[in-house]
Amino acid sequence: MTLPHPLADRLRPRILSDVVGQAHLLGPGRPLTSMLESGSLASIVFWGPPGVGKTTLARLLATEAGLHFEPISAVFSGVADLRKAFDAARARRAEGRGSILFVDEIHRFNKAQQDGFLPLMEDGTITLVGATTENPSFELNSALLSRAQVLVLDRLSLEDLESLAKRAETFAGRELPLTEDARAGLLAMADGDGRALLNMVEQCLAWERTPAANAAEMSRRLSRRAPQYDKSGDAHFNLISALHKSVRGSDPDAALYWLARMLDGGEDPRYLCRRMTRTAVEDVGLADPEALAVCLRAWESYERLGSPEGELALAEAVIYLALAPKSNAAYRAYGAARRRAAASGSMMPPKHILNAPTRLMKSEGYGRGYRYDHDEEDGFSGQDYFPEGLEREDFYSPVERGMEREFVKRVAYFNRLRQRRKGQEVA
């Protein structure tokens, strides 16, 4: 008994014009089209999420260019498999035929294995087409990247997925037994992955039922696809960047969305607590000092409650941060102070603010001339606390937002007193 191939395999495009999506690569004047029209197919790295056509495009490029298609997987292949593929490509080249070596999950090969492709790419023995779901900038050698063109494949849109669903219905000769809402839910469950959609469509087409299944029944009968999220990969860094910038941009709704995406993807809530606390000190700062306390209390609440109850405390902290007045004045001031400290080396504090516990230190002038601020008018002496020979610099410039509005007044007040004290000393 011969088992049928999965629907996704049976519907695999046979020509480039059948490919759904990726119009930015396949349209008139676009990269892949231009390569084929010019008869000069360069080595390529396809970077994109699962189920968007990386393998299919590689096969079709080989067909269109008249090249032998040799697929290997970095998950299952080792040095012996690579050597065998290289030898076969050399033999074909000796016969006057070129080869596309398609390497799925190419980022899984180590540096030495990736370096092994370089001589064959340079002498034209192979045209390398790699596929990866990870950021090539971090996962692939710079030498390999310099010899290949990175082309980014996008997740399929709802319109693209609908086209695939209709193609499947035409192939099967029947419509999906789903209501309109259930059909929309099916497309959403695919999450931009064409292969995942066709696998679910195949299950739906096997149902024998009248009337059509509604959204609730469809969800019960199909297992929901897990969100595309890698806690140590691109998705992790992309989503935390989106969350941080949404908070900085004072958009609580977008911030809650990205928080939910990360939690649903399995992100460690403690990591989110740490990042939110950082946001409180970096982006809210002294415009609302209470923001830091809110984040720390949310962190403590999560530790006590755990998931899922404690996640509400994180959501409340995100909302508070997004709506709080923003200031990075302290962040910038600290950075400026660190740069100045590094540049000034090991200059000693001025002697008048050094303690003098011994007679020798007193004889050296330690503590001489120090003025106790509490004994001064206005509780402020105005003395210089920077090293001798280092000009005073204003690092902290508060903004006219939130609590820092009051700090603007205080900084100006002490600056006026400082100038007055200097005038009195000169007189």
Short mmCIF file of C-alpha atoms in Angstrom, two decimals:
data_model
loop_
_atom_site.label_atom_id
_atom_site.label_comp_id
_atom_site.label_asym_id
_atom_site.label_seq_id
_atom_site.Cartn_x
_atom_site.Cartn_y
_atom_site.Cartn_z
CA MET A 1 0.00 0.00 0.00
CA THR A 2 1.40 3.38 -1.06
CA LEU A 3 0.62 6.18 1.34
CA PRO A 4 -0.39 9.50 -0.28
CA HIS A 5 1.94 12.45 -0.03
CA PRO A 6 0.83 15.28 2.25
CA LEU A 7 -1.31 17.93 0.61
CA ALA A 8 1.44 20.53 1.06
CA ASP A 9 3.77 18.39 -1.04
CA ARG A 10 1.16 17.64 -3.72
CA LEU A 11 0.42 21.36 -4.08
CA ARG A 12 4.06 22.40 -4.25
CA PRO A 13 4.42 24.91 -7.16
CA ARG A 14 5.87 23.54 -10.38
CA ILE A 15 6.82 26.92 -11.87
CA LEU A 16 7.81 30.24 -10.30
CA SER A 17 4.56 31.95 -11.32
CA ASP A 18 2.69 29.48 -9.09
CA VAL A 19 4.51 30.67 -5.96
CA VAL A 20 2.21 32.43 -3.52
CA GLY A 21 3.66 35.51 -1.83
CA GLN A 22 7.22 36.91 -1.99
CA ALA A 23 6.31 39.35 -4.76
CA HIS A 24 9.19 41.56 -3.63
CA LEU A 25 11.56 38.84 -4.90
CA LEU A 26 9.66 37.47 -7.88
CA GLY A 27 7.96 40.46 -9.51
CA PRO A 28 9.24 42.23 -12.63
CA GLY A 29 12.68 43.66 -12.01
CA ARG A 30 12.93 41.91 -8.63
CA PRO A 31 16.10 40.08 -7.50
CA LEU A 32 15.26 36.48 -8.43
CA THR A 33 13.58 37.44 -11.67
CA SER A 34 16.54 39.61 -12.66
CA MET A 35 19.03 36.83 -11.90
CA LEU A 36 17.17 34.34 -14.07
CA GLU A 37 16.66 36.80 -16.93
CA SER A 38 20.34 37.70 -16.95
CA GLY A 39 21.39 34.05 -16.82
CA SER A 40 23.58 34.76 -13.82
CA LEU A 41 22.31 33.03 -10.69
CA ALA A 42 24.34 34.03 -7.66
CA SER A 43 24.68 32.11 -4.41
CA ILE A 44 21.80 32.99 -2.10
CA VAL A 45 20.82 32.70 1.53
CA PHE A 46 17.05 32.66 2.02
CA TRP A 47 16.17 34.04 5.46
CA GLY A 48 12.59 33.76 6.67
CA PRO A 49 10.14 32.01 9.00
CA PRO A 50 8.97 28.42 8.42
CA GLY A 51 6.52 27.61 5.67
CA VAL A 52 7.08 30.61 3.37
CA GLY A 53 8.64 28.80 0.39
CA LYS A 54 12.41 28.69 0.91
CA THR A 55 12.81 25.09 -0.28
CA THR A 56 10.29 25.52 -3.07
CA LEU A 57 12.05 28.60 -4.44
CA ALA A 58 15.39 26.79 -4.40
CA ARG A 59 13.96 23.87 -6.40
CA LEU A 60 12.30 26.16 -8.93
CA LEU A 61 15.45 28.24 -9.37
CA ALA A 62 17.36 25.06 -10.24
CA THR A 63 14.71 24.09 -12.76
CA GLU A 64 14.55 27.56 -14.35
CA ALA A 65 18.35 27.84 -14.53
CA GLY A 66 18.85 24.30 -15.84
CA LEU A 67 20.97 23.26 -12.86
CA HIS A 68 21.04 20.03 -10.92
CA PHE A 69 19.30 20.36 -7.56
CA GLU A 70 21.19 18.73 -4.69
CA PRO A 71 19.44 19.11 -1.29
CA ILE A 72 21.04 18.44 2.07
CA SER A 73 19.99 19.28 5.61
CA ALA A 74 22.42 20.69 8.14
CA VAL A 75 20.41 18.88 10.82
CA PHE A 76 21.13 15.40 9.46
CA SER A 77 24.31 15.88 7.41
CA GLY A 78 27.93 15.71 8.48
CA VAL A 79 31.36 16.05 6.90
CA ALA A 80 30.99 12.80 4.94
CA ASP A 81 27.70 13.97 3.42
CA LEU A 82 29.22 17.31 2.43
CA ARG A 83 32.24 15.62 0.85
CA LYS A 84 29.95 13.34 -1.13
CA ALA A 85 27.87 16.31 -2.35
CA PHE A 86 31.02 18.24 -3.30
CA ASP A 87 32.47 15.30 -5.24
CA ALA A 88 29.20 14.83 -7.15
CA ALA A 89 29.12 18.57 -8.01
CA ARG A 90 32.73 18.39 -9.29
CA ALA A 91 31.84 15.41 -11.48
CA ARG A 92 28.83 17.22 -12.95
CA ARG A 93 30.94 20.29 -13.60
CA ALA A 94 33.47 18.17 -15.47
CA GLU A 95 30.57 17.08 -17.69
CA GLY A 96 29.57 20.72 -18.24
CA ARG A 97 26.59 20.82 -15.88
CA GLY A 98 26.20 23.12 -12.91
CA SER A 99 24.71 22.39 -9.51
CA ILE A 100 22.59 24.16 -6.93
CA LEU A 101 23.53 22.85 -3.51
CA PHE A 102 20.55 23.58 -1.30
CA VAL A 103 21.42 23.54 2.40
CA ASP A 104 18.39 23.61 4.67
CA GLU A 105 18.96 25.05 8.18
CA ILE A 106 22.42 26.17 7.05
CA HIS A 107 22.94 28.05 10.32
CA ARG A 108 23.32 24.71 12.09
CA PHE A 109 26.65 24.04 10.37
CA ASN A 110 29.67 25.13 12.39
CA LYS A 111 32.31 27.59 11.20
CA ALA A 112 34.60 24.94 9.71
CA GLN A 113 31.72 23.34 7.80
CA GLN A 114 30.58 26.71 6.49
CA ASP A 115 34.13 27.50 5.39
CA GLY A 116 34.09 24.28 3.38
CA PHE A 117 31.63 25.80 0.90
CA LEU A 118 33.87 28.75 0.03
CA PRO A 119 36.33 27.20 -2.51
CA LEU A 120 33.50 25.57 -4.45
CA MET A 121 31.48 28.77 -4.49
CA GLU A 122 34.49 30.74 -5.72
CA ASP A 123 35.41 28.40 -8.59
CA GLY A 124 31.79 27.94 -9.69
CA THR A 125 31.50 24.26 -8.81
CA ILE A 126 28.33 24.99 -6.85
CA THR A 127 25.77 27.72 -6.58
CA LEU A 128 24.93 27.66 -2.90
CA VAL A 129 21.36 28.27 -1.81
CA GLY A 130 21.03 28.22 1.95
CA ALA A 131 17.84 28.43 3.98
CA THR A 132 17.68 29.67 7.55
CA THR A 133 15.13 30.87 10.05
CA GLU A 134 17.87 32.60 12.07
CA ASN A 135 19.48 35.98 11.48
CA PRO A 136 22.40 35.34 9.07
CA SER A 137 24.32 38.27 10.55
CA PHE A 138 24.75 36.30 13.77
CA GLU A 139 24.68 32.69 12.57
CA LEU A 140 26.70 32.64 9.32
CA ASN A 141 30.36 33.38 8.70
CA SER A 142 31.16 36.77 7.26
CA ALA A 143 33.26 35.06 4.55
CA LEU A 144 30.24 33.04 3.41
CA LEU A 145 27.92 36.06 3.57
CA SER A 146 30.32 38.10 1.44
CA ARG A 147 29.96 35.50 -1.34
CA ALA A 148 26.17 35.17 -1.15
CA GLN A 149 23.20 37.47 -1.44
CA VAL A 150 20.83 37.41 1.53
CA LEU A 151 17.18 37.53 0.46
CA VAL A 152 14.52 37.94 3.13
CA LEU A 153 11.28 36.00 2.75
CA ASP A 154 8.19 37.41 4.44
CA ARG A 155 5.57 35.49 6.38
CA LEU A 156 2.52 34.94 4.19
CA SER A 157 -0.27 37.48 4.44
CA LEU A 158 -3.90 36.53 5.06
CA GLU A 159 -4.53 37.15 1.35
CA ASP A 160 -1.71 34.76 0.45
CA LEU A 161 -3.07 32.12 2.81
CA GLU A 162 -6.56 32.51 1.36
CA SER A 163 -5.10 31.90 -2.11
CA LEU A 164 -3.50 28.69 -0.85
CA ALA A 165 -6.77 27.57 0.74
CA LYS A 166 -8.65 28.13 -2.54
CA ARG A 167 -5.97 26.26 -4.46
CA ALA A 168 -6.41 23.33 -2.06
CA GLU A 169 -10.19 23.41 -2.53
CA THR A 170 -9.78 23.34 -6.31
CA PHE A 171 -7.35 20.43 -6.06
CA ALA A 172 -9.71 18.51 -3.76
CA GLY A 173 -12.81 19.36 -5.77
CA ARG A 174 -14.73 20.52 -2.71
CA GLU A 175 -14.96 23.48 -0.39
CA LEU A 176 -13.75 23.49 3.18
CA PRO A 177 -16.59 22.50 5.55
CA LEU A 178 -16.19 25.73 7.55
CA THR A 179 -18.31 28.76 8.23
CA GLU A 180 -16.92 32.16 7.25
CA ASP A 181 -15.76 32.86 10.80
CA ALA A 182 -14.16 29.44 11.09
CA ARG A 183 -12.33 29.95 7.80
CA ALA A 184 -10.95 33.28 9.04
CA GLY A 185 -9.89 31.57 12.26
CA LEU A 186 -8.13 28.84 10.29
CA LEU A 187 -6.07 31.41 8.37
CA ALA A 188 -5.15 33.17 11.62
CA MET A 189 -4.08 29.87 13.22
CA ALA A 190 -1.61 29.30 10.36
CA ASP A 191 0.29 32.40 11.54
CA GLY A 192 1.78 33.15 8.12
CA ASP A 193 3.00 29.57 7.56
CA GLY A 194 1.72 28.13 4.27
CA ARG A 195 2.76 24.57 5.08
CA ALA A 196 0.97 24.70 8.44
CA LEU A 197 -2.16 26.01 6.72
CA LEU A 198 -2.21 23.23 4.11
CA ASN A 199 -1.74 20.60 6.82
CA MET A 200 -4.77 21.98 8.69
CA VAL A 201 -6.74 22.31 5.45
CA GLU A 202 -6.04 18.64 4.74
CA GLN A 203 -7.52 17.71 8.11
CA CYS A 204 -10.60 19.85 7.50
CA LEU A 205 -11.18 18.35 4.05
CA ALA A 206 -11.28 14.92 5.66
CA TRP A 207 -14.26 15.88 7.79
CA GLU A 208 -17.62 14.58 6.64
CA ARG A 209 -20.15 16.94 8.10
CA THR A 210 -23.15 19.10 7.38
CA PRO A 211 -23.65 21.88 8.28
CA ALA A 212 -20.23 23.54 8.16
CA ALA A 213 -18.18 23.68 11.38
CA ASN A 214 -18.22 26.98 13.21
CA ALA A 215 -15.15 28.67 14.69
CA ALA A 216 -15.53 27.06 18.11
CA GLU A 217 -15.84 23.54 16.73
CA MET A 218 -12.97 24.10 14.29
CA SER A 219 -10.71 25.21 17.17
CA ARG A 220 -11.67 22.15 19.20
CA ARG A 221 -10.90 19.75 16.38
CA LEU A 222 -7.62 21.34 15.33
CA SER A 223 -4.68 21.82 17.67
CA ARG A 224 -3.68 25.46 17.73
CA ARG A 225 -0.29 26.10 16.21
CA ALA A 226 2.29 27.36 18.69
CA PRO A 227 3.45 30.94 18.06
CA GLN A 228 6.76 31.32 16.25
CA TYR A 229 9.00 32.34 19.11
CA ASP A 230 12.55 31.40 19.98
CA LYS A 231 13.53 32.57 23.44
CA SER A 232 17.19 32.80 22.43
CA GLY A 233 16.82 33.88 18.82
CA ASP A 234 15.62 36.72 16.64
CA ALA A 235 12.02 36.65 17.85
CA HIS A 236 13.18 37.17 21.43
CA PHE A 237 15.23 40.26 20.60
CA ASN A 238 12.71 41.65 18.11
CA LEU A 239 9.77 41.40 20.48
CA ILE A 240 11.54 42.79 23.53
CA SER A 241 12.68 45.70 21.36
CA ALA A 242 9.07 46.24 20.29
CA LEU A 243 7.86 46.12 23.89
CA HIS A 244 10.54 48.53 25.13
CA LYS A 245 9.95 51.04 22.34
CA SER A 246 6.17 50.87 22.75
CA VAL A 247 6.57 51.77 26.42
CA ARG A 248 9.03 54.53 25.55
CA GLY A 249 6.53 55.77 22.96
CA SER A 250 3.77 55.95 25.63
CA ASP A 251 1.52 53.42 23.87
CA PRO A 252 0.07 51.09 26.55
CA ASP A 253 -2.02 49.12 24.04
CA ALA A 254 0.90 48.20 21.81
CA ALA A 255 3.03 47.48 24.87
CA LEU A 256 0.39 45.07 26.23
CA TYR A 257 0.21 43.36 22.85
CA TRP A 258 3.96 42.67 22.76
CA LEU A 259 3.93 41.59 26.41
CA ALA A 260 1.18 39.09 25.61
CA ARG A 261 3.06 37.84 22.54
CA MET A 262 6.18 37.18 24.59
CA LEU A 263 4.34 35.47 27.44
CA ASP A 264 2.32 33.32 25.01
CA GLY A 265 5.58 32.35 23.31
CA GLY A 266 6.96 31.01 26.58
CA GLU A 267 9.23 33.88 27.59
CA ASP A 268 10.45 33.79 31.19
CA PRO A 269 8.37 36.41 33.05
CA ARG A 270 11.39 37.16 35.25
CA TYR A 271 13.29 38.33 32.20
CA LEU A 272 10.39 40.67 31.43
CA CYS A 273 10.42 41.94 35.03
CA ARG A 274 14.11 42.77 34.70
CA ARG A 275 13.61 44.56 31.38
CA MET A 276 10.68 46.57 32.71
CA THR A 277 12.72 47.60 35.73
CA ARG A 278 15.47 48.72 33.40
CA THR A 279 12.92 50.71 31.40
CA ALA A 280 11.76 52.42 34.59
CA VAL A 281 15.25 53.71 35.34
CA GLU A 282 16.31 54.37 31.75
CA ASP A 283 13.25 55.89 30.09
CA VAL A 284 11.00 57.09 32.91
CA GLY A 285 13.76 57.98 35.31
CA LEU A 286 13.24 60.80 37.76
CA ALA A 287 10.26 62.15 35.85
CA ASP A 288 8.33 59.58 37.92
CA PRO A 289 10.49 57.86 40.56
CA GLU A 290 7.46 55.78 41.57
CA ALA A 291 7.77 53.81 38.30
CA LEU A 292 10.76 51.91 39.67
CA ALA A 293 8.80 50.97 42.80
CA VAL A 294 5.85 49.82 40.66
CA CYS A 295 8.13 47.51 38.66
CA LEU A 296 9.79 46.08 41.75
CA ARG A 297 6.39 45.44 43.37
CA ALA A 298 5.18 43.76 40.17
CA TRP A 299 8.30 41.58 40.18
CA GLU A 300 7.71 40.63 43.82
CA SER A 301 4.03 39.93 43.11
CA TYR A 302 4.94 37.58 40.29
CA GLU A 303 7.43 35.74 42.49
CA ARG A 304 4.67 35.23 45.08
CA LEU A 305 1.82 34.38 42.71
CA GLY A 306 3.56 32.72 39.74
CA SER A 307 1.84 32.20 36.38
CA PRO A 308 -0.74 32.96 35.22
CA GLU A 309 -2.03 35.10 38.11
CA GLY A 310 1.20 37.03 38.57
CA GLU A 311 1.27 38.04 34.90
CA LEU A 312 -1.45 40.60 35.62
CA ALA A 313 1.02 42.46 37.85
CA LEU A 314 3.40 42.62 34.87
CA ALA A 315 0.61 43.96 32.68
CA GLU A 316 -0.20 46.67 35.21
CA ALA A 317 3.47 47.66 35.42
CA VAL A 318 3.67 47.90 31.60
CA ILE A 319 0.61 50.16 31.53
CA TYR A 320 2.06 52.36 34.29
CA LEU A 321 5.40 52.66 32.48
CA ALA A 322 3.77 53.50 29.16
CA LEU A 323 1.63 56.27 30.67
CA ALA A 324 4.32 57.69 32.96
CA PRO A 325 6.12 60.93 32.02
CA LYS A 326 9.44 60.10 30.35
CA SER A 327 12.95 61.36 31.00
CA ASN A 328 16.34 59.89 30.21
CA ALA A 329 18.14 62.87 31.78
CA ALA A 330 19.63 60.74 34.58
CA TYR A 331 20.66 58.07 32.06
CA ARG A 332 22.42 60.65 29.89
CA ALA A 333 23.97 62.36 32.92
CA TYR A 334 25.45 59.11 34.18
CA GLY A 335 26.85 58.33 30.74
CA ALA A 336 28.44 61.78 30.48
CA ALA A 337 29.89 61.48 33.98
CA ARG A 338 31.41 58.09 33.17
CA ARG A 339 33.04 59.44 30.01
CA ARG A 340 34.46 62.40 31.92
CA ALA A 341 35.68 60.17 34.75
CA ALA A 342 37.41 57.84 32.29
CA ALA A 343 39.06 60.76 30.51
CA SER A 344 40.28 62.47 33.70
CA GLY A 345 42.22 59.44 34.96
CA SER A 346 43.07 59.19 38.67
CA MET A 347 42.78 62.81 39.75
CA MET A 348 42.47 63.18 43.53
CA PRO A 349 39.45 64.79 45.17
CA PRO A 350 40.13 68.32 46.39
CA LYS A 351 41.87 68.25 49.79
CA HIS A 352 39.23 70.33 51.54
CA ILE A 353 36.69 67.45 51.27
CA LEU A 354 39.10 64.73 52.40
CA ASN A 355 38.93 63.42 55.96
CA ALA A 356 42.06 63.92 58.11
CA PRO A 357 42.14 61.22 60.81
CA THR A 358 45.93 61.53 61.35
CA ARG A 359 48.28 64.41 62.19
CA LEU A 360 50.23 63.85 58.98
CA MET A 361 47.13 64.16 56.86
CA LYS A 362 46.15 67.36 58.64
CA SER A 363 49.63 68.75 58.00
CA GLU A 364 49.18 67.93 54.32
CA GLY A 365 46.05 70.08 54.23
CA TYR A 366 43.44 67.34 54.28
CA GLY A 367 40.10 68.81 55.35
CA ARG A 368 41.48 72.38 55.49
CA GLY A 369 38.88 74.92 54.46
CA TYR A 370 35.96 72.53 54.39
CA ARG A 371 32.66 74.24 55.08
CA TYR A 372 29.91 72.22 56.76
CA ASP A 373 26.81 72.83 54.65
CA HIS A 374 24.38 72.55 57.55
CA ASP A 375 26.08 75.52 59.18
CA GLU A 376 25.80 77.67 56.05
CA GLU A 377 23.06 80.05 55.01
CA ASP A 378 20.38 78.10 53.11
CA GLY A 379 22.19 74.87 54.08
CA PHE A 380 24.44 75.25 51.04
CA SER A 381 28.14 76.12 50.97
CA GLY A 382 28.63 76.20 47.19
CA GLN A 383 32.09 74.67 47.46
CA ASP A 384 33.69 72.91 44.49
CA TYR A 385 33.71 69.12 44.86
CA PHE A 386 35.40 68.29 41.53
CA PRO A 387 39.15 67.48 41.46
CA GLU A 388 41.46 70.47 41.47
CA GLY A 389 42.25 71.45 37.92
CA LEU A 390 39.11 69.83 36.49
CA GLU A 391 36.56 72.36 35.37
CA ARG A 392 33.08 71.91 36.76
CA GLU A 393 30.66 70.35 34.28
CA ASP A 394 26.86 70.13 34.30
CA PHE A 395 25.97 66.52 33.55
CA TYR A 396 22.37 66.46 34.73
CA SER A 397 19.82 68.51 32.77
CA PRO A 398 16.30 67.61 33.97
CA VAL A 399 13.37 67.87 31.58
CA GLU A 400 10.13 69.80 32.00
CA ARG A 401 8.10 66.63 32.55
CA GLY A 402 6.69 64.98 35.63
CA MET A 403 8.67 65.15 38.85
CA GLU A 404 11.68 66.57 37.01
CA ARG A 405 9.84 69.86 36.62
CA GLU A 406 10.62 70.40 40.29
CA PHE A 407 14.21 69.29 39.74
CA VAL A 408 14.61 71.95 37.04
CA LYS A 409 13.75 74.54 39.70
CA ARG A 410 16.12 72.97 42.26
CA VAL A 411 19.06 72.81 39.84
CA ALA A 412 18.51 76.45 38.89
CA TYR A 413 18.20 77.41 42.57
CA PHE A 414 21.48 75.80 43.58
CA ASN A 415 23.23 77.23 40.51
CA ARG A 416 22.12 80.73 41.58
CA LEU A 417 23.37 80.13 45.13
CA ARG A 418 26.65 78.77 43.79
CA GLN A 419 27.20 81.89 41.68
CA ARG A 420 26.31 84.10 44.64
CA ARG A 421 28.84 82.30 46.87
CA LYS A 422 31.52 82.71 44.21
CA GLY A 423 30.75 86.42 44.01
CA GLN A 424 31.08 86.75 47.77
CA GLU A 425 34.45 84.92 47.72
CA VAL A 426 35.78 87.21 44.97
CA ALA A 427 34.61 90.31 46.84
#
